[in-house]
Tab-separated table of N, CA and C in Angstrom:
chain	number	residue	atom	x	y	z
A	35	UNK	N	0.834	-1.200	0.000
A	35	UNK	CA	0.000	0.000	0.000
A	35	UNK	C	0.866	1.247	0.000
A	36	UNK	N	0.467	2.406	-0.730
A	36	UNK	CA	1.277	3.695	-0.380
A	36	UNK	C	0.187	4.602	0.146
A	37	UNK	N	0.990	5.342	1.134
A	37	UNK	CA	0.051	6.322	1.632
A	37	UNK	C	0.861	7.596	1.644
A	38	UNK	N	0.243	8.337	1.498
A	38	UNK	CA	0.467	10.014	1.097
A	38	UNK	C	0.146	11.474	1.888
A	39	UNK	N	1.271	11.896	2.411
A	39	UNK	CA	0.738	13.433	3.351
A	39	UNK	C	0.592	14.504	2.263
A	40	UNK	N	-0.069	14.784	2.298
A	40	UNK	CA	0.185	16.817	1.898
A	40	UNK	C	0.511	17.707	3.123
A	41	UNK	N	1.126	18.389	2.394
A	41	UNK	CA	1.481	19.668	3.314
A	41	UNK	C	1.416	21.328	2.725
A	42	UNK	N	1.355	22.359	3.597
A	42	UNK	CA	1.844	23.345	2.750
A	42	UNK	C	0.464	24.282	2.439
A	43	UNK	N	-0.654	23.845	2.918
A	43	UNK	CA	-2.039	24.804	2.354
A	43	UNK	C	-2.234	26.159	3.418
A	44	UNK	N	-2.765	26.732	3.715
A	44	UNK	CA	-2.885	28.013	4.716
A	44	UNK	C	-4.041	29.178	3.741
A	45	UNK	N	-3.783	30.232	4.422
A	45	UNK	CA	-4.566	31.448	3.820
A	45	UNK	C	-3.832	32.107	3.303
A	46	UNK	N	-4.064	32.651	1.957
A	46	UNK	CA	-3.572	33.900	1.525
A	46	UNK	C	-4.611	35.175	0.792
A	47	UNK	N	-3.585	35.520	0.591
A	47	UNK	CA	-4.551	36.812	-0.459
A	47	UNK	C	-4.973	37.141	-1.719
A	48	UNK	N	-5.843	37.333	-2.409
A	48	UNK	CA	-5.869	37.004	-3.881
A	48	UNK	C	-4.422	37.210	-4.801
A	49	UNK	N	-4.467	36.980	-5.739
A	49	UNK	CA	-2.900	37.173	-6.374
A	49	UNK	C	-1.501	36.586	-5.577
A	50	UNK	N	-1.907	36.441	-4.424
A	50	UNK	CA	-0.234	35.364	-3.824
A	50	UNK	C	-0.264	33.703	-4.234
A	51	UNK	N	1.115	33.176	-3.430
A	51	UNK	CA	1.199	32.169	-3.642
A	51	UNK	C	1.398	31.194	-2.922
A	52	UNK	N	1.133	29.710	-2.761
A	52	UNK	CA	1.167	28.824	-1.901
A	52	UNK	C	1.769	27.694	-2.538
A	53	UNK	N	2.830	26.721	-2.130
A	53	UNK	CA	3.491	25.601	-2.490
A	53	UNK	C	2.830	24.244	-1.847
A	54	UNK	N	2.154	23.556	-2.542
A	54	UNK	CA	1.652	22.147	-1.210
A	54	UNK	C	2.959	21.191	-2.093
A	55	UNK	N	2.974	20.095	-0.607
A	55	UNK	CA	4.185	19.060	-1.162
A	55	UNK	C	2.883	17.771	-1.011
A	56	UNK	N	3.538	16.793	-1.392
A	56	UNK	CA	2.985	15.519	-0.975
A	56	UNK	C	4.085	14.769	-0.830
A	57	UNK	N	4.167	13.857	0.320
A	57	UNK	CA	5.067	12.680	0.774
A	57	UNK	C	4.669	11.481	0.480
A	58	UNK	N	5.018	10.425	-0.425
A	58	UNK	CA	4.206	8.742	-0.614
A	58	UNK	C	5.747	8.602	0.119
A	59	UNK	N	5.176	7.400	0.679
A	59	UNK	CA	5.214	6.147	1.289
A	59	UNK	C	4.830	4.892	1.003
A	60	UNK	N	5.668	3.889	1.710
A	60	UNK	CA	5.316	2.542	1.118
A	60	UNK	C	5.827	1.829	0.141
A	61	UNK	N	4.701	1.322	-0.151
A	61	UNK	CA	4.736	0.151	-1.578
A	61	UNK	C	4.970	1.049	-3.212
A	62	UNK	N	6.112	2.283	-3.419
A	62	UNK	CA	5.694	3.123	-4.440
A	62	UNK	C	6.243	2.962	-5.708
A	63	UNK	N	5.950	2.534	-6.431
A	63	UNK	CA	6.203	1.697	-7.885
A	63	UNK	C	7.225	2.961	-8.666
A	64	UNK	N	7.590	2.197	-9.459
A	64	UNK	CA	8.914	3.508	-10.238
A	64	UNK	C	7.861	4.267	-10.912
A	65	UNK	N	6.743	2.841	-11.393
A	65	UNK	CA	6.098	3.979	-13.095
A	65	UNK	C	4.977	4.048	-11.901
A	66	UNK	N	4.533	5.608	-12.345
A	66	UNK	CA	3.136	5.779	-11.246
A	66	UNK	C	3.300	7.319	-12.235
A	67	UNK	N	1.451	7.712	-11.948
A	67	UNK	CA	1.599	8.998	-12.300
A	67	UNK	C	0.870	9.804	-10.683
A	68	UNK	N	1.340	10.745	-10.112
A	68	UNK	CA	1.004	11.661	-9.451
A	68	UNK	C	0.206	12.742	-9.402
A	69	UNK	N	-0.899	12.940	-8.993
A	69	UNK	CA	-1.732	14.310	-9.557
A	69	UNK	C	-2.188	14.885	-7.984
A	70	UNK	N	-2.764	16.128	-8.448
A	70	UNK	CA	-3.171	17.206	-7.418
A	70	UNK	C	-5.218	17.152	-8.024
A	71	UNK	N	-5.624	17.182	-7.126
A	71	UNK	CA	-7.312	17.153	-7.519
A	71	UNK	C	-7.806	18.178	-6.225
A	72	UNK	N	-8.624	18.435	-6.500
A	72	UNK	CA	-9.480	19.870	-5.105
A	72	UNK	C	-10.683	19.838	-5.563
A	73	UNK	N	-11.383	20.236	-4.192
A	73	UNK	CA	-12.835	19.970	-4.276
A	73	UNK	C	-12.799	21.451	-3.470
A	74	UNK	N	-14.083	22.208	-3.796
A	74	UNK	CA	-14.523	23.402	-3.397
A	74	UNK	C	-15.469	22.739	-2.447
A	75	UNK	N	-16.130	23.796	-1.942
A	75	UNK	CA	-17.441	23.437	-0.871
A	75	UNK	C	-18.442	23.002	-1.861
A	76	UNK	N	-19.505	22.258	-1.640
A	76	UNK	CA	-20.402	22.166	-2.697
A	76	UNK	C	-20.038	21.569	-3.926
A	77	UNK	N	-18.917	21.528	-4.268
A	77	UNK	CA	-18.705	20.932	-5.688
A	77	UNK	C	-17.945	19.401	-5.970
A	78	UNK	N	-18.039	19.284	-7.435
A	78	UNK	CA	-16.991	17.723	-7.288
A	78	UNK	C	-15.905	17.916	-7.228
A	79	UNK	N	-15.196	16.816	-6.807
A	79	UNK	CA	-13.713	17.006	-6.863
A	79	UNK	C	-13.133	16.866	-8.145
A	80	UNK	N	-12.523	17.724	-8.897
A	80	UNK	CA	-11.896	18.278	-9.481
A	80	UNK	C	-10.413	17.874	-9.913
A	81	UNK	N	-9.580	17.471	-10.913
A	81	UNK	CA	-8.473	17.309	-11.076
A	81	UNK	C	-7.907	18.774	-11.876
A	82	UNK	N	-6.779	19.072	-11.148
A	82	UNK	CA	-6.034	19.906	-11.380
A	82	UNK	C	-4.901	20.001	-11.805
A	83	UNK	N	-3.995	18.761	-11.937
A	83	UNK	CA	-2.667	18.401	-12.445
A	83	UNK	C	-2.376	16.965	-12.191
A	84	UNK	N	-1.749	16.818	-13.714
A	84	UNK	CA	-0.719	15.349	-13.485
A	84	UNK	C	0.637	15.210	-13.611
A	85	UNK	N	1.142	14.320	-13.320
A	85	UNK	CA	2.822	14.345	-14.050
A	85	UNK	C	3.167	13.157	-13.737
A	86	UNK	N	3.228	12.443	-14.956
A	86	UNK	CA	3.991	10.924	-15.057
A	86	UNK	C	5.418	10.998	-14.275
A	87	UNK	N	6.107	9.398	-14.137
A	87	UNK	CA	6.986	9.554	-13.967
A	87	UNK	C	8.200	10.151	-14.389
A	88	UNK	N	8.321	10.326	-16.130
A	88	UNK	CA	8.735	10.948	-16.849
A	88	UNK	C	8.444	12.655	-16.688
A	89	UNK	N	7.889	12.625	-15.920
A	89	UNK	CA	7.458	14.001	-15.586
A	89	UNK	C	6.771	14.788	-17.160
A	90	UNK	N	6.221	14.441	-17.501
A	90	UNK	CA	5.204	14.867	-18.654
A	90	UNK	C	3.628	15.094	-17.539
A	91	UNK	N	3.347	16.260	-18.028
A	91	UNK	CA	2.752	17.080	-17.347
A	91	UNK	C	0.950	17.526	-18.068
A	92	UNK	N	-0.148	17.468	-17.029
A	92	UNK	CA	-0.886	17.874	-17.500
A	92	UNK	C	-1.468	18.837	-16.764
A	93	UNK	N	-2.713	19.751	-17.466
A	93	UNK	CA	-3.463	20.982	-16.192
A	93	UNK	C	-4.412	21.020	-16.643
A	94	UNK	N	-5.512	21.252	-15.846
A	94	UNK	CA	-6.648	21.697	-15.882
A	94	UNK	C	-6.809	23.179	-16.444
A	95	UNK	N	-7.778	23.485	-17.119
A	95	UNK	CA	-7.283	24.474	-17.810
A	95	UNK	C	-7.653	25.779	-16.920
A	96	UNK	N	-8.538	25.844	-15.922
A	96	UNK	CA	-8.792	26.893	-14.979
A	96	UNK	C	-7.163	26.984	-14.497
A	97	UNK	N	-5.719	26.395	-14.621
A	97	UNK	CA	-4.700	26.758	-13.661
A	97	UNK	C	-3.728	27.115	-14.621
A	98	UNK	N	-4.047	26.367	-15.439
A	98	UNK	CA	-2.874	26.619	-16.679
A	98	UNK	C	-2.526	27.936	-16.585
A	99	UNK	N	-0.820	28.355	-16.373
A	99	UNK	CA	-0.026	29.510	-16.710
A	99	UNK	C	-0.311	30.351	-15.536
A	100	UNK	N	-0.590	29.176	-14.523
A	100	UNK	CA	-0.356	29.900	-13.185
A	100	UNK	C	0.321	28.593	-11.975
A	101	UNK	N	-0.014	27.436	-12.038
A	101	UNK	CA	0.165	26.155	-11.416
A	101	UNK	C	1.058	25.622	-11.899
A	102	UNK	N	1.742	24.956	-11.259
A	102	UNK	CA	3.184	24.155	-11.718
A	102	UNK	C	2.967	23.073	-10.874
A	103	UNK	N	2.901	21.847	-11.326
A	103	UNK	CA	3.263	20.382	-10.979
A	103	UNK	C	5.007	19.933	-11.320
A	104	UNK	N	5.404	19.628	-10.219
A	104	UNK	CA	6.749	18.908	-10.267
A	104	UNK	C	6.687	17.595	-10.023
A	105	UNK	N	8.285	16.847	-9.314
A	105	UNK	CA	8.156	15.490	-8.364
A	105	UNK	C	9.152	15.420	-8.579
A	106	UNK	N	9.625	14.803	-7.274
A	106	UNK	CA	11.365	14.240	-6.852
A	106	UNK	C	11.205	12.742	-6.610
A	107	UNK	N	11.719	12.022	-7.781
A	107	UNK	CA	11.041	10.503	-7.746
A	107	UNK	C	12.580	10.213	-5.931
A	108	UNK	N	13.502	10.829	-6.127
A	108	UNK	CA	13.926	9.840	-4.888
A	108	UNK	C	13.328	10.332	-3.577
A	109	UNK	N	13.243	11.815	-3.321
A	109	UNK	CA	12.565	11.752	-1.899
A	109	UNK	C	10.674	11.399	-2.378
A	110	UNK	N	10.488	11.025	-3.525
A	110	UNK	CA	9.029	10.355	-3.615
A	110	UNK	C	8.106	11.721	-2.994
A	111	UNK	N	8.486	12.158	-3.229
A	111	UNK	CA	7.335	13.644	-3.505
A	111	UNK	C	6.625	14.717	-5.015
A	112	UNK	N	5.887	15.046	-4.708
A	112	UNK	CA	5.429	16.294	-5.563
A	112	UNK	C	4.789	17.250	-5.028
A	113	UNK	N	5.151	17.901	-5.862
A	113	UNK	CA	4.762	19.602	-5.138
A	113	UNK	C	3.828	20.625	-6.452
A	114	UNK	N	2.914	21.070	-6.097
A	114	UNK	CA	2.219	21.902	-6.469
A	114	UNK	C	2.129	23.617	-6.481
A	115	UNK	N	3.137	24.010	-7.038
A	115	UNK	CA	3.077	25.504	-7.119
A	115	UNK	C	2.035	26.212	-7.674
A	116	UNK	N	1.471	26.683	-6.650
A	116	UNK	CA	0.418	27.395	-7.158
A	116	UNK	C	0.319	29.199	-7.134
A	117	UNK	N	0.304	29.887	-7.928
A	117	UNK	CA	0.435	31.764	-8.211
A	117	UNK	C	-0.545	31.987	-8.999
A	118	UNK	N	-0.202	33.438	-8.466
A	118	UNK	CA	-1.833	34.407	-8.950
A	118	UNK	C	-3.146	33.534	-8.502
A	119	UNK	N	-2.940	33.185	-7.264
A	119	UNK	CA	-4.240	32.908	-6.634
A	119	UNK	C	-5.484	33.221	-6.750
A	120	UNK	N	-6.533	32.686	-6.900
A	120	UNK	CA	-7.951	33.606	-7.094
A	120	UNK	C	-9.000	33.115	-6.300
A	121	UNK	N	-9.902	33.588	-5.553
A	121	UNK	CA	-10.577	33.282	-4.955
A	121	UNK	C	-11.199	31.503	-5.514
A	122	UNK	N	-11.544	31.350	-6.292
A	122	UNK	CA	-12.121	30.221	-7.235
A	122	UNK	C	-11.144	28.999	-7.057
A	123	UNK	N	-9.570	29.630	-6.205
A	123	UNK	CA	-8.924	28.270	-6.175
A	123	UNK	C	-9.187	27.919	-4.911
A	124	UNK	N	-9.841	28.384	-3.912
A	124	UNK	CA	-10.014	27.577	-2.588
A	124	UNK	C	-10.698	26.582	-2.438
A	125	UNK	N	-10.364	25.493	-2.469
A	125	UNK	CA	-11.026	24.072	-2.367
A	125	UNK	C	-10.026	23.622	-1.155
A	126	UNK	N	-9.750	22.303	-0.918
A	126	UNK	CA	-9.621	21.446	-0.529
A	126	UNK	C	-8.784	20.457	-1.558
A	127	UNK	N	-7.180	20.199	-1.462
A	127	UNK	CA	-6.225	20.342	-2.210
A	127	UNK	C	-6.037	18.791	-1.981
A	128	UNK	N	-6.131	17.589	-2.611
A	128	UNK	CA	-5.699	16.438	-2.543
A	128	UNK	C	-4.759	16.067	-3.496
A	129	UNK	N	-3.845	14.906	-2.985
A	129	UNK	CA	-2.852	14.609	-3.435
A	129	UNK	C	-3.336	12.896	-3.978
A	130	UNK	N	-2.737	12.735	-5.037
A	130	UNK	CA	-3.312	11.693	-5.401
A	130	UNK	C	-2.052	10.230	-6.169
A	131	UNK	N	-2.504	9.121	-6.124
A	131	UNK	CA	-0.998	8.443	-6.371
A	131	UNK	C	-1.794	7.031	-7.880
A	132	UNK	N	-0.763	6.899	-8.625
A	132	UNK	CA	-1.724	6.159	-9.333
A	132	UNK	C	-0.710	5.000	-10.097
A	133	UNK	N	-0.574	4.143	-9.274
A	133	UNK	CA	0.699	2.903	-10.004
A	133	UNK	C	-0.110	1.398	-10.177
A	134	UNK	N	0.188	0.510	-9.334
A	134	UNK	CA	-0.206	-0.532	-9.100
A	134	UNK	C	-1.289	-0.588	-8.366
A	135	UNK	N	-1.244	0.618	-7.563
A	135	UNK	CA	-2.377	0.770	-6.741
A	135	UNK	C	-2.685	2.008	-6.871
A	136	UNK	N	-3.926	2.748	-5.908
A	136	UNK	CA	-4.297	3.866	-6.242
A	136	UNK	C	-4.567	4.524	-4.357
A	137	UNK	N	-3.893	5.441	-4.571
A	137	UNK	CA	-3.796	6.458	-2.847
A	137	UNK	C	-4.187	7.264	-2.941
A	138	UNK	N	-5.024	8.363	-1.727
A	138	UNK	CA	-5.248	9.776	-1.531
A	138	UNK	C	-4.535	10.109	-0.605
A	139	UNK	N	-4.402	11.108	-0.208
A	139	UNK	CA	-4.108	11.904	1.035
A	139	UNK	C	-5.330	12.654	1.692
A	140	UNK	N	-5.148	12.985	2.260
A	140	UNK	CA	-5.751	13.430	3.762
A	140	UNK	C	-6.755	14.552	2.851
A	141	UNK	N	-5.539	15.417	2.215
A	141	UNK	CA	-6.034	16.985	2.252
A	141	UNK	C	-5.591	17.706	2.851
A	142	UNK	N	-5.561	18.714	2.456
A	142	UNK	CA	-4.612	20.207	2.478
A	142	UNK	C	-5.686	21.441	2.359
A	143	UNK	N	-5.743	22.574	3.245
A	143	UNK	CA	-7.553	23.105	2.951
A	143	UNK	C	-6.432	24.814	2.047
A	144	UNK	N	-6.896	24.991	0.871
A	144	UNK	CA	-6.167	26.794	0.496
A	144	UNK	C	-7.286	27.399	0.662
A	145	UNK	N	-7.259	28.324	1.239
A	145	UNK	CA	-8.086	29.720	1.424
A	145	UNK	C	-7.659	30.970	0.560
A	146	UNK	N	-8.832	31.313	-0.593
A	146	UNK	CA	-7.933	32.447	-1.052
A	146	UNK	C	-9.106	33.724	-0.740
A	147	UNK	N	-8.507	34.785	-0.134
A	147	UNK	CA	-8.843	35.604	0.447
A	147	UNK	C	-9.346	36.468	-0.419
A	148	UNK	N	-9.951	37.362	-0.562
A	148	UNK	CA	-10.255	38.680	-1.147
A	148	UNK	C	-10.255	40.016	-0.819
């Protein structure tokens, strides 16, 4: 099994920026792809970025040319840079794992302020 922290969510102000990481653990396969998904209040959860192991990269197009998906296959993390914040990105920030098996994390809550 792999299991996964996020870290890194808090409050900010419209237009700033916030970095979440995610930590896997475990059982974590070389080939896996990694993504970031968020759910608002009220709404579905949402995918917001991927990135293979190869690190080939995808976005949702509400983030595109503001969000950056990375990953450090040896400390087995990815990180989510997120700028130019907008109110519309405050959801509830999950980290997601997708190899042999399939993991969430907890959640990470962003608040974007106005």
């Amino acid at each position: 099994q792999v299991q996964l922290v996020e870290s890194g969510g808090g409050l900010v102000q419209v237009g700033g920026s916030l970095r979440l990481s995610c930590t896997a653990s475990g059982s974590v396969s070389s080939l896996n792809i990694m993504a970031w998904y968020r759910q608002a209040p009220g709404k579905q959860r949402e995918l917001v970025a991927t990135i293979t192991s190869v690190r080939i990269t995808n976005y949702a197009d509400s983030v595109k040319g503001r969000f950056t998906i990375s990953r450090d296959n040896v400390k087995k993390m990815v990180y989510l840079q997120m700028n130019s914040l907008k109110p519309e990105d405050t959801a509830v920030y999950y980290c997601n794992y997708k190899g042999y098996s399939e993991a969430w994390g907890q959640g990470t809550q962003v608040i974007v302020s106005s």
